[in-house]
Amino acid sequence: MIQKMALDEFDSLGDKVIEGYQLTDNDLRTLLSLESEEDLERLYSAARKVRDHYFGNRVFLNCFIYFSTYCKNQCSFCYYNCRNEINRYRLTMEEIKETCKTLKGVGFHMVDLTMGEDPYYYEDPNRFVELVQLVKEELGLPIMISPGLMDNATLLKAREKGANFLALYQETYDTELYRKLRVGQSFDGRVNARRFAKKQGYCVEDGILTGVGNDIESTILSLRGMSTNDPDMVRVMTFLPQEGTPLEGFRDKSNLSELKIISVLRLMFPKRLIPASLDLEGIDGMVLRLNAGANIVTSILPPDSQLEGVANYDRGLKERDRDIKSVIQRLEIMGMKPARQADFEAVLGC
């Protein structure tokens, strides 16, 4: 590739990736520097070509259960950090069981059990393992766990009780930026936890933030960092300043948009799951992310749910169009459709 990509190079980029081409750092600099609407649409088109080659018009659907908003950490970017004075909740086992009843047979491929690093579960990790077992018995679906940095013994027990996927985001592989974001937390600890989980048969998801002070070189460092983990799902999310946090007033001036990075991720990880999250812009945002190369819709909430999400653009709104029925209706308009469960489990392989 050259520093300024010509039209014919854009048109052939998707084909080259399908044939096995791997993007160089200079390629990444070029793609991450794109600004014009015309060039960005060519990038999105290349990403869709790669996605469609491997997945066709099939989309995977992930239900999101944020079962505890308590956390012991002080992440500067997160609404749920322990110093933020907010209303919190922790679902009981009976409430989780009732939630599962609303999810049976409605078409989800996987359930994501997410919490902050809640001291209640860290003091007695068996409570978390029991929760995983309950959900597995109720639904029989693949389970993603997003519990923060759990110890290896607990990860093993959760795997034995039915957990299939570990989501543990690094946020950035720029160690200086990491220290500002994940205050007082081990950089290597998260890397090692994903590697351990992978060896134990988990699928793993890694993720980064954009719009949080990352420049092009920092972003390339993060993209390459994710590559070293051999992840099964790779994510990027836009930083949304959260009320009551240290970064509440932060505004980033870069043009490293989430959509641009989703497309780059598709070109780097052609066969992997890449989320289109509902957390920032709802279903309209889902459409944009799918059109940039994503292939799994995440942060779908149970019907009529008041559960929290990660960023919650819709916090306080009376109408929340984040249910599976609304998602499927929009997919049909796009000419896309939910994959079969067998398709999803074939992709997982775990």
Protein backbone atom coordinates (compact mmCIF):
# COMPACT_ATOMS: atom_id res chain seq x y z
CA MET A 1 0.00 0.00 0.00
CA ILE A 2 1.04 3.62 -0.46
CA GLN A 3 0.50 6.56 1.83
CA LYS A 4 -2.49 7.80 -0.17
CA MET A 5 -4.62 4.92 -1.31
CA ALA A 6 -5.79 5.11 -4.91
CA LEU A 7 -9.30 4.20 -6.02
CA ASP A 8 -8.27 0.86 -7.52
CA GLU A 9 -6.47 -0.09 -4.29
CA PHE A 10 -9.65 0.57 -2.29
CA ASP A 11 -11.65 -1.51 -4.72
CA SER A 12 -9.25 -4.45 -4.42
CA LEU A 13 -8.55 -4.18 -0.67
CA GLY A 14 -11.35 -6.52 0.39
CA ASP A 15 -10.35 -9.11 -2.20
CA LYS A 16 -6.71 -8.93 -1.10
CA VAL A 17 -7.67 -9.57 2.53
CA ILE A 18 -9.83 -12.53 1.51
CA GLU A 19 -6.82 -13.88 -0.39
CA GLY A 20 -4.71 -13.66 2.78
CA TYR A 21 -3.15 -10.20 2.70
CA GLN A 22 -2.24 -8.82 6.13
CA LEU A 23 -2.27 -5.09 6.72
CA THR A 24 1.06 -3.45 7.47
CA ASP A 25 1.50 -0.63 9.97
CA ASN A 26 1.71 1.80 7.04
CA ASP A 27 -1.60 0.43 5.76
CA LEU A 28 -3.11 1.05 9.17
CA ARG A 29 -1.77 4.62 9.22
CA THR A 30 -3.34 5.22 5.84
CA LEU A 31 -6.71 3.78 6.75
CA LEU A 32 -6.88 5.47 10.14
CA SER A 33 -6.04 8.81 8.50
CA LEU A 34 -8.98 8.71 6.08
CA GLU A 35 -11.28 11.69 6.41
CA SER A 36 -13.42 12.24 3.33
CA GLU A 37 -16.87 10.71 3.22
CA GLU A 38 -16.05 9.12 -0.13
CA ASP A 39 -12.90 7.43 1.16
CA LEU A 40 -14.60 6.23 4.32
CA GLU A 41 -17.44 4.69 2.35
CA ARG A 42 -14.88 2.78 0.26
CA LEU A 43 -13.32 1.52 3.47
CA TYR A 44 -16.70 0.41 4.80
CA SER A 45 -17.45 -1.29 1.50
CA ALA A 46 -14.17 -3.24 1.63
CA ALA A 47 -14.97 -4.34 5.17
CA ARG A 48 -18.47 -5.46 4.18
CA LYS A 49 -17.07 -7.46 1.29
CA VAL A 50 -14.81 -9.36 3.69
CA ARG A 51 -17.56 -9.84 6.26
CA ASP A 52 -20.05 -11.04 3.66
CA HIS A 53 -17.51 -13.46 2.18
CA TYR A 54 -17.24 -15.31 5.49
CA PHE A 55 -20.67 -14.74 7.04
CA GLY A 56 -23.07 -13.81 4.25
CA ASN A 57 -26.06 -11.82 5.52
CA ARG A 58 -26.15 -13.71 8.83
CA VAL A 59 -25.95 -11.72 12.07
CA PHE A 60 -25.48 -13.03 15.61
CA LEU A 61 -27.46 -11.72 18.58
CA ASN A 62 -26.11 -11.35 22.10
CA CYS A 63 -28.36 -10.69 25.11
CA PHE A 64 -26.90 -8.47 27.79
CA ILE A 65 -27.61 -8.95 31.50
CA TYR A 66 -25.81 -6.38 33.64
CA PHE A 67 -26.55 -8.13 36.92
CA SER A 68 -24.50 -5.93 39.28
CA THR A 69 -23.44 -2.30 38.98
CA TYR A 70 -21.28 -2.40 42.11
CA CYS A 71 -17.53 -2.15 41.49
CA LYS A 72 -14.36 -1.85 43.55
CA ASN A 73 -12.35 -0.13 40.79
CA GLN A 74 -11.70 3.53 40.04
CA CYS A 75 -11.65 3.52 36.24
CA SER A 76 -11.61 7.16 35.20
CA PHE A 77 -13.86 6.56 32.16
CA CYS A 78 -16.56 4.40 33.76
CA TYR A 79 -19.89 5.53 35.18
CA TYR A 80 -19.84 2.65 37.66
CA ASN A 81 -16.44 3.38 39.23
CA CYS A 82 -16.55 2.99 43.00
CA ARG A 83 -16.20 6.70 43.74
CA ASN A 84 -19.16 7.78 41.63
CA GLU A 85 -22.21 8.49 43.79
CA ILE A 86 -24.91 6.77 41.76
CA ASN A 87 -27.82 4.43 42.36
CA ARG A 88 -26.67 0.84 42.05
CA TYR A 89 -28.30 -2.57 42.03
CA ARG A 90 -27.37 -6.23 42.41
CA LEU A 91 -29.86 -8.76 41.07
CA THR A 92 -30.76 -11.66 43.31
CA MET A 93 -30.53 -15.22 42.04
CA GLU A 94 -34.32 -15.31 41.85
CA GLU A 95 -34.39 -12.11 39.79
CA ILE A 96 -31.79 -13.56 37.43
CA LYS A 97 -33.84 -16.73 37.12
CA GLU A 98 -36.95 -14.69 36.28
CA THR A 99 -34.96 -12.74 33.68
CA CYS A 100 -33.90 -16.01 32.07
CA LYS A 101 -37.54 -17.03 31.71
CA THR A 102 -38.15 -13.99 29.50
CA LEU A 103 -35.25 -15.00 27.23
CA LYS A 104 -36.19 -18.58 26.48
CA GLY A 105 -36.74 -19.32 22.83
CA VAL A 106 -36.74 -15.71 21.60
CA GLY A 107 -33.70 -16.09 19.32
CA PHE A 108 -30.56 -15.10 21.21
CA HIS A 109 -27.35 -16.92 20.33
CA MET A 110 -25.51 -16.11 23.56
CA VAL A 111 -26.09 -14.49 26.94
CA ASP A 112 -23.58 -11.97 28.31
CA LEU A 113 -23.41 -11.92 32.12
CA THR A 114 -21.77 -8.62 33.03
CA MET A 115 -20.91 -6.95 36.30
CA GLY A 116 -18.50 -4.47 37.77
CA GLU A 117 -15.82 -5.99 39.97
CA ASP A 118 -18.43 -6.37 42.69
CA PRO A 119 -16.86 -7.10 46.13
CA TYR A 120 -19.84 -9.37 46.91
CA TYR A 121 -18.71 -11.79 44.20
CA TYR A 122 -14.99 -11.29 44.74
CA GLU A 123 -15.22 -12.08 48.46
CA ASP A 124 -16.88 -15.40 47.63
CA PRO A 125 -16.32 -16.28 43.94
CA ASN A 126 -18.48 -19.39 44.32
CA ARG A 127 -21.46 -17.05 44.21
CA PHE A 128 -20.47 -16.09 40.69
CA VAL A 129 -19.93 -19.72 39.66
CA GLU A 130 -23.40 -20.61 40.99
CA LEU A 131 -24.89 -17.78 38.94
CA VAL A 132 -23.25 -19.12 35.77
CA GLN A 133 -24.59 -22.60 36.52
CA LEU A 134 -28.10 -21.25 37.08
CA VAL A 135 -28.19 -19.41 33.75
CA LYS A 136 -26.76 -22.39 31.89
CA GLU A 137 -29.40 -24.69 33.36
CA GLU A 138 -32.20 -22.25 32.61
CA LEU A 139 -31.27 -21.38 29.03
CA GLY A 140 -28.79 -23.94 27.71
CA LEU A 141 -27.18 -21.22 25.57
CA PRO A 142 -23.51 -20.29 25.25
CA ILE A 143 -22.58 -17.93 28.06
CA MET A 144 -20.22 -14.99 27.90
CA ILE A 145 -18.92 -13.82 31.25
CA SER A 146 -17.75 -10.25 31.80
CA PRO A 147 -16.81 -10.26 35.49
CA GLY A 148 -13.63 -8.19 35.40
CA LEU A 149 -10.30 -9.66 36.46
CA MET A 150 -11.36 -12.88 38.17
CA ASP A 151 -8.72 -15.28 39.51
CA ASN A 152 -7.76 -18.35 37.49
CA ALA A 153 -9.42 -20.82 39.87
CA THR A 154 -12.78 -19.06 39.48
CA LEU A 155 -12.41 -18.95 35.71
CA LEU A 156 -11.83 -22.69 35.73
CA LYS A 157 -14.90 -23.36 37.88
CA ALA A 158 -17.07 -21.09 35.72
CA ARG A 159 -15.86 -22.92 32.62
CA GLU A 160 -16.81 -26.25 34.19
CA LYS A 161 -20.31 -24.90 34.97
CA GLY A 162 -21.01 -23.72 31.44
CA ALA A 163 -19.20 -20.46 30.64
CA ASN A 164 -17.97 -20.41 27.04
CA PHE A 165 -16.67 -16.90 26.45
CA LEU A 166 -14.61 -14.47 28.54
CA ALA A 167 -14.91 -10.77 27.75
CA LEU A 168 -12.06 -8.81 29.32
CA TYR A 169 -11.22 -5.53 27.64
CA GLN A 170 -7.79 -3.96 27.78
CA GLU A 171 -9.21 -0.57 26.62
CA THR A 172 -5.76 0.36 25.26
CA TYR A 173 -2.32 -1.21 24.79
CA ASP A 174 -0.72 2.19 25.23
CA THR A 175 0.55 1.66 28.78
CA GLU A 176 0.67 5.37 29.62
CA LEU A 177 -2.95 5.83 28.55
CA TYR A 178 -3.91 2.58 30.31
CA ARG A 179 -2.68 3.98 33.64
CA LYS A 180 -4.92 7.00 33.18
CA LEU A 181 -7.96 4.89 32.32
CA ARG A 182 -7.71 1.82 34.55
CA VAL A 183 -6.36 3.56 37.62
CA GLY A 184 -4.31 1.30 39.89
CA GLN A 185 -4.95 -1.88 37.88
CA SER A 186 -2.46 -4.34 36.46
CA PHE A 187 -1.90 -4.14 32.71
CA ASP A 188 -0.33 -7.61 32.53
CA GLY A 189 -2.99 -9.09 34.79
CA ARG A 190 -5.68 -8.63 32.17
CA VAL A 191 -3.46 -9.89 29.35
CA ASN A 192 -2.52 -12.99 31.34
CA ALA A 193 -6.13 -13.71 32.31
CA ARG A 194 -7.20 -13.82 28.67
CA ARG A 195 -4.26 -16.09 27.81
CA PHE A 196 -5.10 -18.43 30.68
CA ALA A 197 -8.77 -18.53 29.68
CA LYS A 198 -7.84 -19.31 26.08
CA LYS A 199 -5.73 -22.28 27.24
CA GLN A 200 -8.70 -23.57 29.24
CA GLY A 201 -10.97 -23.66 26.21
CA TYR A 202 -12.69 -20.30 26.54
CA CYS A 203 -13.29 -18.08 23.58
CA VAL A 204 -12.05 -14.61 24.48
CA GLU A 205 -13.04 -11.07 23.61
CA ASP A 206 -10.71 -8.09 23.78
CA GLY A 207 -11.70 -4.48 23.28
CA ILE A 208 -10.40 -0.95 23.02
CA LEU A 209 -11.76 2.55 23.52
CA THR A 210 -11.49 5.35 21.02
CA GLY A 211 -12.01 9.07 21.51
CA VAL A 212 -10.27 8.93 24.88
CA GLY A 213 -6.93 10.51 24.01
CA ASN A 214 -5.66 7.86 21.61
CA ASP A 215 -3.88 9.06 18.48
CA ILE A 216 -3.11 7.02 15.36
CA GLU A 217 0.10 5.51 16.73
CA SER A 218 -1.58 4.67 20.03
CA THR A 219 -4.43 3.03 18.13
CA ILE A 220 -2.05 0.97 16.01
CA LEU A 221 -0.33 -0.17 19.21
CA SER A 222 -3.71 -1.32 20.53
CA LEU A 223 -4.68 -3.07 17.31
CA ARG A 224 -1.41 -4.98 17.27
CA GLY A 225 -1.75 -5.70 20.96
CA MET A 226 -5.11 -7.33 20.42
CA SER A 227 -3.62 -9.45 17.64
CA THR A 228 -1.16 -11.10 20.03
CA ASN A 229 -4.02 -12.65 22.03
CA ASP A 230 -5.61 -14.55 19.13
CA PRO A 231 -9.05 -13.23 20.21
CA ASP A 232 -12.32 -14.70 19.01
CA MET A 233 -14.12 -11.35 19.26
CA VAL A 234 -12.61 -7.88 18.92
CA ARG A 235 -14.39 -4.70 19.86
CA VAL A 236 -14.01 -0.96 19.72
CA MET A 237 -16.28 1.45 21.54
CA THR A 238 -16.47 5.22 21.49
CA PHE A 239 -15.71 6.86 24.81
CA LEU A 240 -18.79 8.66 26.07
CA PRO A 241 -18.06 11.05 28.97
CA GLN A 242 -19.97 9.89 32.03
CA GLU A 243 -21.43 12.15 34.68
CA GLY A 244 -19.56 12.09 37.97
CA THR A 245 -16.35 10.57 36.62
CA PRO A 246 -12.86 12.11 36.36
CA LEU A 247 -13.24 12.29 32.57
CA GLU A 248 -16.70 13.83 32.68
CA GLY A 249 -15.49 16.99 30.93
CA PHE A 250 -13.08 15.33 28.50
CA ARG A 251 -13.62 15.99 24.79
CA ASP A 252 -11.43 14.35 22.15
CA LYS A 253 -10.66 16.15 18.89
CA SER A 254 -9.37 13.18 16.87
CA ASN A 255 -11.20 11.69 13.91
CA LEU A 256 -10.55 8.10 14.95
CA SER A 257 -14.19 7.14 14.76
CA GLU A 258 -15.55 3.84 15.98
CA LEU A 259 -16.91 3.06 12.51
CA LYS A 260 -13.51 3.54 10.91
CA ILE A 261 -11.86 1.25 13.43
CA ILE A 262 -14.59 -1.39 13.07
CA SER A 263 -13.78 -1.55 9.36
CA VAL A 264 -10.06 -1.80 10.08
CA LEU A 265 -10.75 -4.56 12.59
CA ARG A 266 -12.70 -6.48 9.94
CA LEU A 267 -9.75 -6.22 7.55
CA MET A 268 -7.33 -7.33 10.29
CA PHE A 269 -9.57 -10.05 11.75
CA PRO A 270 -11.64 -11.20 8.76
CA LYS A 271 -13.17 -14.30 10.39
CA ARG A 272 -13.75 -12.94 13.89
CA LEU A 273 -16.83 -11.65 15.68
CA ILE A 274 -16.99 -7.85 15.75
CA PRO A 275 -19.78 -6.22 17.75
CA ALA A 276 -22.31 -3.63 16.72
CA SER A 277 -23.26 -2.38 20.17
CA LEU A 278 -26.59 -0.77 20.98
CA ASP A 279 -25.08 1.04 23.97
CA LEU A 280 -24.18 4.33 22.29
CA GLU A 281 -26.72 5.05 19.57
CA GLY A 282 -29.33 2.31 19.75
CA ILE A 283 -30.63 0.57 16.65
CA ASP A 284 -29.74 3.43 14.29
CA GLY A 285 -26.16 3.09 15.51
CA MET A 286 -26.36 -0.67 15.05
CA VAL A 287 -27.09 -0.13 11.36
CA LEU A 288 -24.02 2.08 10.96
CA ARG A 289 -21.80 -0.45 12.71
CA LEU A 290 -23.07 -3.38 10.67
CA ASN A 291 -22.49 -1.35 7.53
CA ALA A 292 -18.90 -0.83 8.69
CA GLY A 293 -18.30 -4.60 8.91
CA ALA A 294 -19.64 -5.76 12.29
CA ASN A 295 -21.46 -9.09 12.53
CA ILE A 296 -22.81 -9.53 16.07
CA VAL A 297 -25.32 -7.23 17.76
CA THR A 298 -24.56 -6.75 21.45
CA SER A 299 -26.19 -5.04 24.41
CA ILE A 300 -29.65 -6.27 23.42
CA LEU A 301 -31.69 -6.09 26.61
CA PRO A 302 -34.41 -8.45 27.83
CA PRO A 303 -37.94 -7.32 26.89
CA ASP A 304 -39.20 -4.36 28.97
CA SER A 305 -35.91 -4.36 30.87
CA GLN A 306 -34.70 -1.53 33.05
CA LEU A 307 -31.25 -3.09 33.40
CA GLU A 308 -28.22 -0.93 32.82
CA GLY A 309 -25.91 -1.11 29.83
CA VAL A 310 -22.30 0.02 29.60
CA ALA A 311 -22.68 3.58 28.33
CA ASN A 312 -26.47 3.90 28.30
CA TYR A 313 -27.24 6.63 25.80
CA ASP A 314 -30.89 5.93 26.66
CA ARG A 315 -30.62 6.18 30.43
CA GLY A 316 -33.82 7.87 31.62
CA LEU A 317 -35.74 7.47 28.37
CA LYS A 318 -39.22 5.97 28.60
CA GLU A 319 -38.88 4.11 25.30
CA ARG A 320 -35.82 1.88 24.80
CA ASP A 321 -35.69 0.14 21.43
CA ARG A 322 -33.06 -2.39 22.53
CA ASP A 323 -35.16 -5.54 22.50
CA ILE A 324 -34.57 -8.46 20.15
CA LYS A 325 -37.82 -7.95 18.22
CA SER A 326 -36.87 -4.38 17.27
CA VAL A 327 -33.38 -5.51 16.28
CA ILE A 328 -34.63 -8.28 14.02
CA GLN A 329 -37.13 -5.97 12.34
CA ARG A 330 -34.35 -3.55 11.43
CA LEU A 331 -32.10 -6.37 10.23
CA GLU A 332 -34.82 -7.48 7.83
CA ILE A 333 -35.05 -3.97 6.40
CA MET A 334 -31.28 -4.13 5.82
CA GLY A 335 -31.55 -7.47 4.02
CA MET A 336 -29.85 -9.26 6.90
CA LYS A 337 -31.14 -11.98 9.21
CA PRO A 338 -30.28 -13.78 12.44
CA ALA A 339 -27.98 -16.74 11.96
CA ARG A 340 -28.95 -20.23 13.03
CA GLN A 341 -27.77 -21.32 16.47
CA ALA A 342 -25.65 -23.99 14.77
CA ASP A 343 -23.93 -21.27 12.73
CA PHE A 344 -22.99 -19.43 15.90
CA GLU A 345 -21.68 -22.49 17.69
CA ALA A 346 -19.64 -23.42 14.62
CA VAL A 347 -18.03 -19.97 14.73
CA LEU A 348 -17.33 -20.36 18.44
CA GLY A 349 -15.75 -23.77 18.33
CA CYS A 350 -15.53 -23.61 22.11
